[in-house]
Amino acid sequence: GLFHNLRVEGLTPGLTILLGRNESGKSTLLGFLRAILFGFPDGRSNENPYPPLRGGRHGGNVLIETADQETYVAERYAGPLGGKVDVLKPDHGCGDKAFLDRLLGLVDRSLFRNVYGFSLAELQHFETLNTESLKETLFSAGAGLNPGGLARFKADLEKREGQLFKASGSKPVINTIVSRLTAVV
């Protein structure tokens, strides 16, 4: 976007609201944060990729401070599949996308976009709140369940369902019983 070598400091934990005139860079900053955490949008996406207007590498890094005061640095630059992310750990080790996903917990691109880092566009289009992962996470939080508990329960239930019956299967329990009954009749 319009920023080059910009450093934003002094943001406090909790709610942060960016207010500014049109074209002052609010959406660019939000797009940058989303890109670093979840990958740069590809050509199929309708998201603005905010390419650098003044040259330089397309990307950068974000400091992530956890509840237990550990600081990580997530760094990503535009590239295939949203760009490769590297996470510098407090012990100076390096993590990858899987490590960043664990660090972020259940927060995926959709949940972040609609709950944690939203813009006027998301507020104007409430249908963006209609995704399964978002519904499951919000339901879990509202019910006081362990994050991911509902998703794991649903996956386990679907697995058990598949062991019991599959429309075109022959090995699930119910399919086997129906086959035996059909052979008898």
Tab-separated table of C-alpha atoms in Angstrom, residues 71-164:
chain	number	residue	atom	x	y	z
A	71	THR	CA	6.846	-12.064	22.388
A	72	TYR	CA	6.977	-13.657	18.947
A	73	VAL	CA	7.708	-12.035	15.589
A	74	ALA	CA	5.687	-13.249	12.590
A	75	GLU	CA	7.263	-12.287	9.267
A	76	ARG	CA	5.799	-12.915	5.835
A	77	TYR	CA	6.401	-11.643	2.327
A	78	ALA	CA	4.102	-12.023	-0.674
A	79	GLY	CA	4.654	-15.188	-2.667
A	80	PRO	CA	3.012	-18.418	-3.784
A	81	LEU	CA	0.208	-19.700	-1.558
A	82	GLY	CA	0.009	-16.410	0.337
A	83	GLY	CA	3.715	-16.282	1.136
A	84	LYS	CA	5.832	-18.307	3.530
A	85	VAL	CA	5.638	-17.226	7.157
A	86	ASP	CA	8.471	-17.455	9.665
A	87	VAL	CA	7.896	-17.015	13.380
A	88	LEU	CA	10.810	-15.998	15.576
A	89	LYS	CA	10.311	-17.524	19.030
A	90	PRO	CA	11.459	-15.978	22.332
A	91	ASP	CA	14.251	-18.595	22.514
A	92	HIS	CA	15.375	-17.436	19.032
A	93	GLY	CA	14.120	-20.638	17.422
A	94	CYS	CA	12.013	-20.434	14.282
A	95	GLY	CA	8.441	-21.596	13.719
A	96	ASP	CA	6.415	-22.085	10.552
A	97	LYS	CA	2.761	-21.710	9.505
A	98	ALA	CA	1.686	-24.634	11.702
A	99	PHE	CA	3.385	-22.984	14.684
A	100	LEU	CA	1.669	-19.643	13.933
A	101	ASP	CA	-1.682	-21.448	13.653
A	102	ARG	CA	-1.121	-22.991	17.108
A	103	LEU	CA	-0.060	-19.610	18.478
A	104	LEU	CA	-3.270	-18.033	17.158
A	105	GLY	CA	-5.417	-20.880	18.519
A	106	LEU	CA	-8.751	-21.183	16.766
A	107	VAL	CA	-8.481	-17.759	15.176
A	108	ASP	CA	-8.554	-18.302	11.433
A	109	ARG	CA	-8.838	-15.732	8.635
A	110	SER	CA	-12.642	-15.628	8.784
A	111	LEU	CA	-12.897	-15.275	12.559
A	112	PHE	CA	-10.193	-12.599	12.627
A	113	ARG	CA	-11.858	-10.690	9.791
A	114	ASN	CA	-15.268	-10.669	11.451
A	115	VAL	CA	-14.493	-10.448	15.169
A	116	TYR	CA	-10.965	-9.237	15.865
A	117	GLY	CA	-9.907	-7.108	12.896
A	118	PHE	CA	-12.923	-5.847	11.032
A	119	SER	CA	-13.535	-2.820	8.868
A	120	LEU	CA	-16.559	-0.918	7.709
A	121	ALA	CA	-16.956	-3.447	4.885
A	122	GLU	CA	-17.539	-6.306	7.350
A	123	LEU	CA	-19.985	-4.206	9.341
A	124	GLN	CA	-21.939	-3.420	6.168
A	125	HIS	CA	-22.158	-7.096	5.130
A	126	PHE	CA	-23.302	-9.233	8.023
A	127	GLU	CA	-23.447	-12.321	5.780
A	128	THR	CA	-19.688	-12.583	6.316
A	129	LEU	CA	-20.565	-13.777	9.822
A	130	ASN	CA	-22.223	-16.858	8.326
A	131	THR	CA	-19.299	-19.303	8.245
A	132	GLU	CA	-19.127	-22.633	10.057
A	133	SER	CA	-15.832	-21.956	11.841
A	134	LEU	CA	-17.083	-18.577	13.037
A	135	LYS	CA	-20.379	-20.051	14.252
A	136	GLU	CA	-18.617	-22.883	16.088
A	137	THR	CA	-16.084	-20.604	17.755
A	138	LEU	CA	-18.678	-18.063	18.869
A	139	PHE	CA	-20.996	-20.817	20.117
A	140	SER	CA	-18.140	-22.428	22.051
A	141	ALA	CA	-17.208	-19.115	23.649
A	142	GLY	CA	-20.839	-18.318	24.514
A	143	ALA	CA	-21.394	-21.750	26.017
A	144	GLY	CA	-18.181	-21.560	28.032
A	145	LEU	CA	-16.687	-24.509	26.170
A	146	ASN	CA	-13.010	-25.054	25.605
A	147	PRO	CA	-12.008	-23.374	22.313
A	148	GLY	CA	-12.105	-26.032	19.658
A	149	GLY	CA	-14.163	-28.338	21.845
A	150	LEU	CA	-17.267	-28.011	19.705
A	151	ALA	CA	-15.290	-28.468	16.487
A	152	ARG	CA	-13.576	-31.600	17.868
A	153	PHE	CA	-16.918	-32.943	19.128
A	154	LYS	CA	-18.474	-32.369	15.700
A	155	ALA	CA	-15.533	-34.101	13.942
A	156	ASP	CA	-15.748	-37.063	16.329
A	157	LEU	CA	-19.500	-37.287	15.805
A	158	GLU	CA	-19.082	-37.249	12.009
A	159	LYS	CA	-16.402	-39.939	12.237
A	160	ARG	CA	-18.685	-42.137	14.363
A	161	GLU	CA	-21.543	-41.509	11.938
A	162	GLY	CA	-19.315	-42.740	9.092
A	163	GLN	CA	-18.508	-45.889	11.070
A	164	LEU	CA	-22.221	-46.547	11.493
